[in-house]
Coordinates of C-alpha atoms and ligand atoms in Angstrom, one line a residue:
M1454 CA 77.4 130.6 90.1
S1455 CA 78.4 133.3 87.7
A1456 CA 77.4 133.8 84.2
Q1457 CA 80.2 132.6 81.9
L1458 CA 80.3 134.5 78.8
K1459 CA 80.3 132.8 75.7
T1460 CA 81.9 135.1 72.9
K1461 CA 81.5 133.0 69.8
N1462 CA 78.6 131.1 68.7
S1463 CA 77.0 132.7 71.9
K1464 CA 73.5 131.9 72.9
L1465 CA 73.7 135.4 74.3
K1466 CA 71.9 138.0 72.0
T1467 CA 74.8 140.1 70.9
S1468 CA 74.0 144.1 70.8
A1469 CA 75.1 146.6 68.5
V1470 CA 77.1 149.3 69.6
P1471 CA 75.1 152.7 69.5
P1472 CA 76.3 154.9 66.7
R1473 CA 77.3 157.4 69.2
W1474 CA 80.1 154.9 70.5
H1475 CA 81.0 153.5 67.4
H1476 CA 84.6 155.2 67.6
E1477 CA 85.4 154.2 70.9
V1478 CA 83.5 150.8 71.6
E1479 CA 84.4 148.0 69.8
R1480 CA 81.6 145.8 70.9
V1481 CA 79.2 145.5 73.7
L1482 CA 80.4 142.6 75.5
I1483 CA 77.2 142.6 78.0
N1484 CA 74.1 144.2 77.2
E1485 CA 71.6 146.2 79.6
E1486 CA 69.1 143.3 79.4
Q1487 CA 71.8 140.8 80.5
L1488 CA 73.0 143.1 83.1
A1489 CA 69.6 143.6 84.8
R1490 CA 68.8 139.7 84.8
R1491 CA 72.2 138.7 86.2
V1492 CA 72.0 141.6 89.1
K1493 CA 68.8 140.2 90.1
A1494 CA 69.7 136.8 90.2
L1495 CA 72.9 137.9 92.4
A1496 CA 70.7 139.7 94.7
R1497 CA 68.4 136.4 95.2
E1498 CA 71.8 134.5 95.8
I1499 CA 73.1 137.1 98.5
E1500 CA 69.5 137.1 100.4
K1501 CA 69.8 133.7 100.7
D1502 CA 73.1 134.0 102.5
F1503 CA 72.4 136.7 104.7
C1504 CA 69.1 135.1 105.9
G1505 CA 67.5 138.4 106.6
R1506 CA 70.5 140.0 108.7
E1507 CA 71.5 143.5 108.1
V1508 CA 74.5 143.8 106.0
V1509 CA 76.8 146.5 105.9
V1510 CA 77.4 147.1 101.9
V1511 CA 80.9 148.5 101.6
A1512 CA 81.6 149.5 97.9
L1513 CA 84.7 150.9 96.2
L1514 CA 84.7 154.0 94.7
S1515 CA 84.0 154.9 91.4
G1516 CA 83.6 151.9 89.3
T1517 CA 80.8 150.4 91.2
V1518 CA 78.5 153.3 91.1
M1519 CA 75.9 151.6 88.6
F1520 CA 76.3 148.0 89.6
L1521 CA 75.9 148.8 93.1
A1522 CA 72.6 151.3 92.7
D1523 CA 71.0 148.2 90.5
L1524 CA 72.1 145.7 93.2
I1525 CA 71.1 147.5 96.3
R1526 CA 67.6 147.9 94.7
Q1527 CA 67.2 144.4 94.1
L1528 CA 68.2 143.2 97.8
N1529 CA 65.6 142.6 100.1
L1530 CA 67.6 142.8 103.4
P1531 CA 68.2 145.6 105.9
L1532 CA 71.2 147.3 104.7
R1533 CA 73.4 150.3 105.6
L1534 CA 75.8 151.6 102.9
D1535 CA 79.4 152.9 103.3
F1536 CA 82.0 153.2 100.4
M1537 CA 86.0 153.0 100.5
G1538 CA 88.1 154.9 98.0
V1539 CA 91.2 153.1 96.5
S1540 CA 93.4 154.3 93.5
S1541 CA 96.4 152.4 92.0
Y1542 CA 99.1 154.2 90.8
G1543 CA 101.3 152.5 88.4
G1544 CA 100.4 153.3 84.8
G1545 CA 98.7 151.6 81.9
T1546 CA 96.2 149.0 83.1
E1547 CA 98.5 147.3 86.0
S1548 CA 97.2 147.9 89.1
G1549 CA 100.3 149.6 90.9
R1550 CA 100.7 150.7 94.4
L1551 CA 97.2 151.2 96.1
V1552 CA 96.5 154.1 98.1
F1553 CA 93.3 154.9 100.1
T1554 CA 91.7 157.9 99.5
K1555 CA 88.5 157.2 101.4
E1556 CA 88.2 155.2 104.6
L1557 CA 85.2 153.6 106.2
R1558 CA 83.1 155.7 108.1
L1559 CA 80.7 152.8 109.6
D1560 CA 81.9 150.6 112.1
V1561 CA 81.9 147.2 110.7
R1562 CA 83.0 145.0 114.0
G1563 CA 80.7 142.3 114.5
R1564 CA 78.8 143.2 111.6
D1565 CA 77.9 141.2 108.3
V1566 CA 79.7 143.0 105.7
L1567 CA 79.5 142.7 101.8
L1568 CA 82.2 144.3 99.9
V1569 CA 81.3 145.3 96.3
D1570 CA 83.6 145.8 93.4
D1571 CA 83.3 146.6 89.7
I1572 CA 86.0 143.9 88.5
L1573 CA 88.4 141.4 90.0
D1574 CA 91.3 141.6 87.7
T1575 CA 94.9 141.1 89.4
G1576 CA 93.1 140.4 92.7
K1577 CA 95.4 143.3 94.1
T1578 CA 92.5 145.5 95.2
L1579 CA 90.0 143.2 96.4
G1580 CA 92.7 141.3 98.2
R1581 CA 94.2 144.4 100.1
V1582 CA 90.6 145.9 100.7
A1583 CA 89.3 142.8 101.9
A1584 CA 92.3 142.4 104.5
K1585 CA 92.0 145.9 105.8
I1586 CA 88.0 145.0 106.5
R1587 CA 89.1 141.7 108.1
A1588 CA 91.2 143.7 110.5
L1589 CA 88.3 145.4 111.7
R1590 CA 86.6 141.9 112.9
P1591 CA 83.2 142.1 111.4
R1592 CA 81.1 139.0 112.1
R1593 CA 81.1 137.9 108.2
L1594 CA 83.0 139.0 105.2
K1595 CA 81.6 138.2 101.8
T1596 CA 82.7 139.7 98.5
C1597 CA 80.7 140.8 95.1
V1598 CA 82.0 141.8 91.8
L1599 CA 80.0 142.3 88.6
L1600 CA 83.1 141.1 86.5
D1601 CA 85.7 138.4 86.8
K1602 CA 88.8 138.7 84.6
S1603 CA 90.8 135.7 86.0
A1604 CA 93.3 135.7 82.9
R1605 CA 95.6 138.4 84.8
R1606 CA 95.2 137.4 88.3
V1607 CA 98.3 137.3 90.3
E1608 CA 96.5 137.1 94.0
K1609 CA 95.2 133.8 95.3
I1610 CA 91.8 135.1 95.8
R1611 CA 88.0 134.6 94.5
A1612 CA 84.9 136.7 95.0
D1613 CA 81.9 134.9 96.7
Y1614 CA 79.5 136.2 94.2
V1615 CA 80.4 136.9 90.5
G1616 CA 78.1 138.7 87.9
F1617 CA 80.0 137.4 84.9
K1618 CA 83.4 135.9 83.8
I1619 CA 85.1 137.7 81.2
P1620 CA 88.0 137.2 78.7
D1621 CA 91.3 139.1 78.9
V1622 CA 89.9 142.5 77.5
F1623 CA 89.6 146.0 78.7
V1624 CA 86.1 146.8 79.6
I1625 CA 84.3 149.9 80.1
G1626 CA 80.8 151.0 80.7
Y1627 CA 78.1 150.7 83.5
G1628 CA 80.3 152.3 85.8
L1629 CA 83.9 151.1 84.5
D1630 CA 86.0 153.7 83.0
F1631 CA 89.0 154.7 81.0
D1632 CA 90.6 157.9 82.3
E1633 CA 87.1 158.4 83.9
H1634 CA 85.3 158.4 80.8
Y1635 CA 82.5 156.0 79.7
R1636 CA 81.3 155.2 83.0
Q1637 CA 77.9 156.3 81.7
L1638 CA 77.6 153.4 79.0
P1639 CA 74.3 151.6 80.2
F1640 CA 76.3 148.5 79.1
V1641 CA 79.6 146.8 79.3
G1642 CA 81.8 147.1 76.1
V1643 CA 85.3 146.2 74.8
L1644 CA 87.3 149.7 74.3
R1645 CA 88.5 150.0 70.9
P1646 CA 92.3 149.9 69.9
P1647 CA 94.3 152.0 69.8
I1648 CA 92.3 153.9 72.6
C1649 CA 92.7 150.6 74.7
P1650 CA 95.5 151.0 77.3
K1651 CA 98.0 148.3 77.0
A1652 CA 97.2 145.4 79.1
Ligands
XMP751 P1 93.0 144.4 90.3 O1 93.8 144.1 89.3 O2 93.3 145.2 91.4 O3 92.0 145.8 89.7 O4 91.9 143.3 90.5 C1 90.8 146.2 90.3 C2 90.6 147.5 89.9 O5 91.3 147.8 88.7 C3 90.3 148.7 87.7 N1 90.3 147.7 86.3 C4 89.4 148.0 85.4 N2 88.7 148.9 84.9 N3 88.2 148.2 83.0 C5 88.1 149.2 84.0 O6 87.7 150.1 83.7 C6 89.1 146.8 83.2 O7 89.1 146.0 82.3 C7 89.5 146.9 84.4 N4 90.5 145.9 85.0 C8 90.9 146.6 86.5 C9 89.1 148.5 88.3 O8 89.1 150.0 88.9 C10 89.3 147.6 89.5 O9 88.4 147.9 90.8

């Protein structure tokens, strides 16, 4: 089960944007404490489903960097790690043509695979990558995303593990970028217009 974010009258404590980021970040959507708590809970869900079996974690570059590091440190399972690189060319925030920039190195045939991405938005990326992995005949493929922005979904796809459902805003931080900036923010924030790209 994912954590539904309540943006108004939230029971979740809202955090102030650190002064250093005031010009660029409109608000903190998910703070460090909420991220840490949810990542731990996700790890427990995944452990339960994988029942101690070795898992090949396949993470998509580069937005998963922080989520992945936190998630695998919490995962009490034997695991091997590999990465895939996917870029979309299409302008703005729309996912355009997908190009693979890094292929899998490990053989996943007959293996249990956990595919990890930062955000499920239109669903094109996860759908395409999952199909590519499925063609390699893993024993089982599960998908895990930190964020689920279902408002813009065009593909019929859902992730098996979701950290947070979020509204239709462009988010940055905790690995997510805008033009390769802001990945280092320890929280997930909303980019301030007019910096914010057209959704
Ligand atoms: P799709 O639309 O294919 O998108 O599900 C998945 C990829 O698009 C990027 N993306 C975002 N990146 N803030 C970001 O920093 C966002 O709000 C956002 N929405 C989509 C991301 O790389 C993701 O893997």
